[in-house]
Amino acid sequence: MGFSEKELKRDYPNLYREISSDSGSGHSFKVDRGRGYDPSIIDFLQRCSTDAEGLEVIDFMEKRGEISKAYAASLRKRIAESGIRSFGEKRESGYYFKKFG
């Protein structure tokens, strides 16, 4: 849903004044950087300790329809050839609190 500048000015004059003025009010707020973050299959694989755990995660995500059969096959091949750490270093408990906290 979008608004033209004319519609915004007509329907929401106070909001229009706020966003079009050059001087800010000086108010600041903290943005929750982790809000809405949706981990990918790679994020889940980085939490695994062993290749077997990684394969289990891939099987689970494939059964749920979260990843395609072709992508699952390529991930399995990568684990077989390079191991689970080929997806990145292990993410320990509390990783996301440290990253987004």
Tab-separated table of C-alpha atoms in Angstrom:
chain	number	residue	atom	x	y	z
A	1	MET	CA	0.000	0.000	0.000
A	2	GLY	CA	1.534	3.278	-1.060
A	3	PHE	CA	0.588	6.906	-0.859
A	4	SER	CA	1.351	9.763	-3.176
A	5	GLU	CA	2.769	12.831	-1.502
A	6	LYS	CA	-0.522	14.651	-2.132
A	7	GLU	CA	-2.579	11.858	-0.504
A	8	LEU	CA	-0.238	11.688	2.469
A	9	LYS	CA	-0.412	15.454	2.974
A	10	ARG	CA	-4.224	15.441	2.697
A	11	ASP	CA	-4.970	12.357	4.832
A	12	TYR	CA	-2.160	12.582	7.398
A	13	PRO	CA	-1.049	16.220	7.665
A	14	ASN	CA	0.799	15.847	10.975
A	15	LEU	CA	2.717	12.807	9.802
A	16	TYR	CA	3.552	14.594	6.553
A	17	ARG	CA	4.944	17.582	8.493
A	18	GLU	CA	7.060	15.294	10.671
A	19	ILE	CA	8.644	13.340	7.860
A	20	SER	CA	9.127	16.312	5.534
A	21	SER	CA	10.686	18.694	8.072
A	22	ASP	CA	14.460	19.078	8.015
A	23	SER	CA	14.829	19.319	11.764
A	24	GLY	CA	14.263	16.151	13.736
A	25	SER	CA	12.693	16.208	17.152
A	26	GLY	CA	15.821	14.753	18.687
A	27	HIS	CA	14.008	11.631	19.837
A	28	SER	CA	15.814	8.383	19.364
A	29	PHE	CA	14.779	4.812	19.847
A	30	LYS	CA	16.454	1.443	19.904
A	31	VAL	CA	15.714	-0.911	17.042
A	32	ASP	CA	15.477	-4.610	17.871
A	33	ARG	CA	17.900	-5.937	15.241
A	34	GLY	CA	16.852	-9.538	15.799
A	35	ARG	CA	13.147	-8.912	15.397
A	36	GLY	CA	11.739	-10.771	12.444
A	37	TYR	CA	14.951	-12.722	11.878
A	38	ASP	CA	14.134	-16.020	10.212
A	39	PRO	CA	17.045	-18.476	10.421
A	40	SER	CA	17.946	-20.362	7.266
A	41	ILE	CA	18.921	-24.011	6.965
A	42	ILE	CA	22.571	-22.888	7.090
A	43	ASP	CA	21.957	-21.248	10.485
A	44	PHE	CA	20.532	-24.525	11.789
A	45	LEU	CA	23.426	-26.532	10.357
A	46	GLN	CA	25.915	-24.237	12.090
A	47	ARG	CA	24.367	-25.277	15.422
A	48	CYS	CA	25.121	-28.973	14.743
A	49	SER	CA	28.067	-30.727	16.379
A	50	THR	CA	28.323	-33.718	14.051
A	51	ASP	CA	27.680	-34.615	10.432
A	52	ALA	CA	24.916	-36.982	11.607
A	53	GLU	CA	23.104	-34.112	13.345
A	54	GLY	CA	23.390	-32.051	10.171
A	55	LEU	CA	21.898	-34.826	8.072
A	56	GLU	CA	19.038	-35.140	10.560
A	57	VAL	CA	18.321	-31.401	10.278
A	58	ILE	CA	18.357	-31.616	6.478
A	59	ASP	CA	15.960	-34.592	6.540
A	60	PHE	CA	13.619	-32.740	8.896
A	61	MET	CA	13.593	-29.542	6.830
A	62	GLU	CA	13.060	-31.497	3.621
A	63	LYS	CA	10.107	-33.433	5.097
A	64	ARG	CA	8.518	-30.175	6.248
A	65	GLY	CA	8.896	-28.711	2.779
A	66	GLU	CA	11.189	-25.939	4.016
A	67	ILE	CA	13.841	-26.890	1.436
A	68	SER	CA	13.607	-28.609	-1.938
A	69	LYS	CA	14.797	-32.153	-2.612
A	70	ALA	CA	17.519	-30.828	-4.923
A	71	TYR	CA	18.808	-28.369	-2.301
A	72	ALA	CA	18.700	-31.078	0.376
A	73	ALA	CA	20.736	-33.370	-1.893
A	74	SER	CA	23.344	-30.648	-2.458
A	75	LEU	CA	23.610	-30.029	1.302
A	76	ARG	CA	24.035	-33.754	1.979
A	77	LYS	CA	26.745	-33.935	-0.685
A	78	ARG	CA	28.573	-30.987	0.887
A	79	ILE	CA	28.493	-32.664	4.306
A	80	ALA	CA	29.775	-35.927	2.800
A	81	GLU	CA	32.625	-34.171	0.997
A	82	SER	CA	33.610	-31.404	3.422
A	83	GLY	CA	31.867	-32.050	6.741
A	84	ILE	CA	29.455	-30.020	8.833
A	85	ARG	CA	32.020	-27.297	9.596
A	86	SER	CA	32.077	-26.372	5.903
A	87	PHE	CA	28.949	-24.330	6.690
A	88	GLY	CA	30.827	-22.197	9.203
A	89	GLU	CA	32.054	-22.416	12.747
A	90	LYS	CA	29.769	-23.881	15.393
A	91	ARG	CA	27.260	-21.504	16.896
A	92	GLU	CA	27.096	-22.111	20.606
A	93	SER	CA	24.174	-21.507	22.935
A	94	GLY	CA	23.508	-17.782	23.344
A	95	TYR	CA	24.910	-16.863	19.914
A	96	TYR	CA	21.857	-14.844	18.874
A	97	PHE	CA	21.679	-13.004	22.208
A	98	LYS	CA	25.269	-11.892	21.668
A	99	LYS	CA	24.683	-11.003	18.017
A	100	PHE	CA	21.386	-9.170	18.402
A	101	GLY	CA	21.472	-8.327	22.114
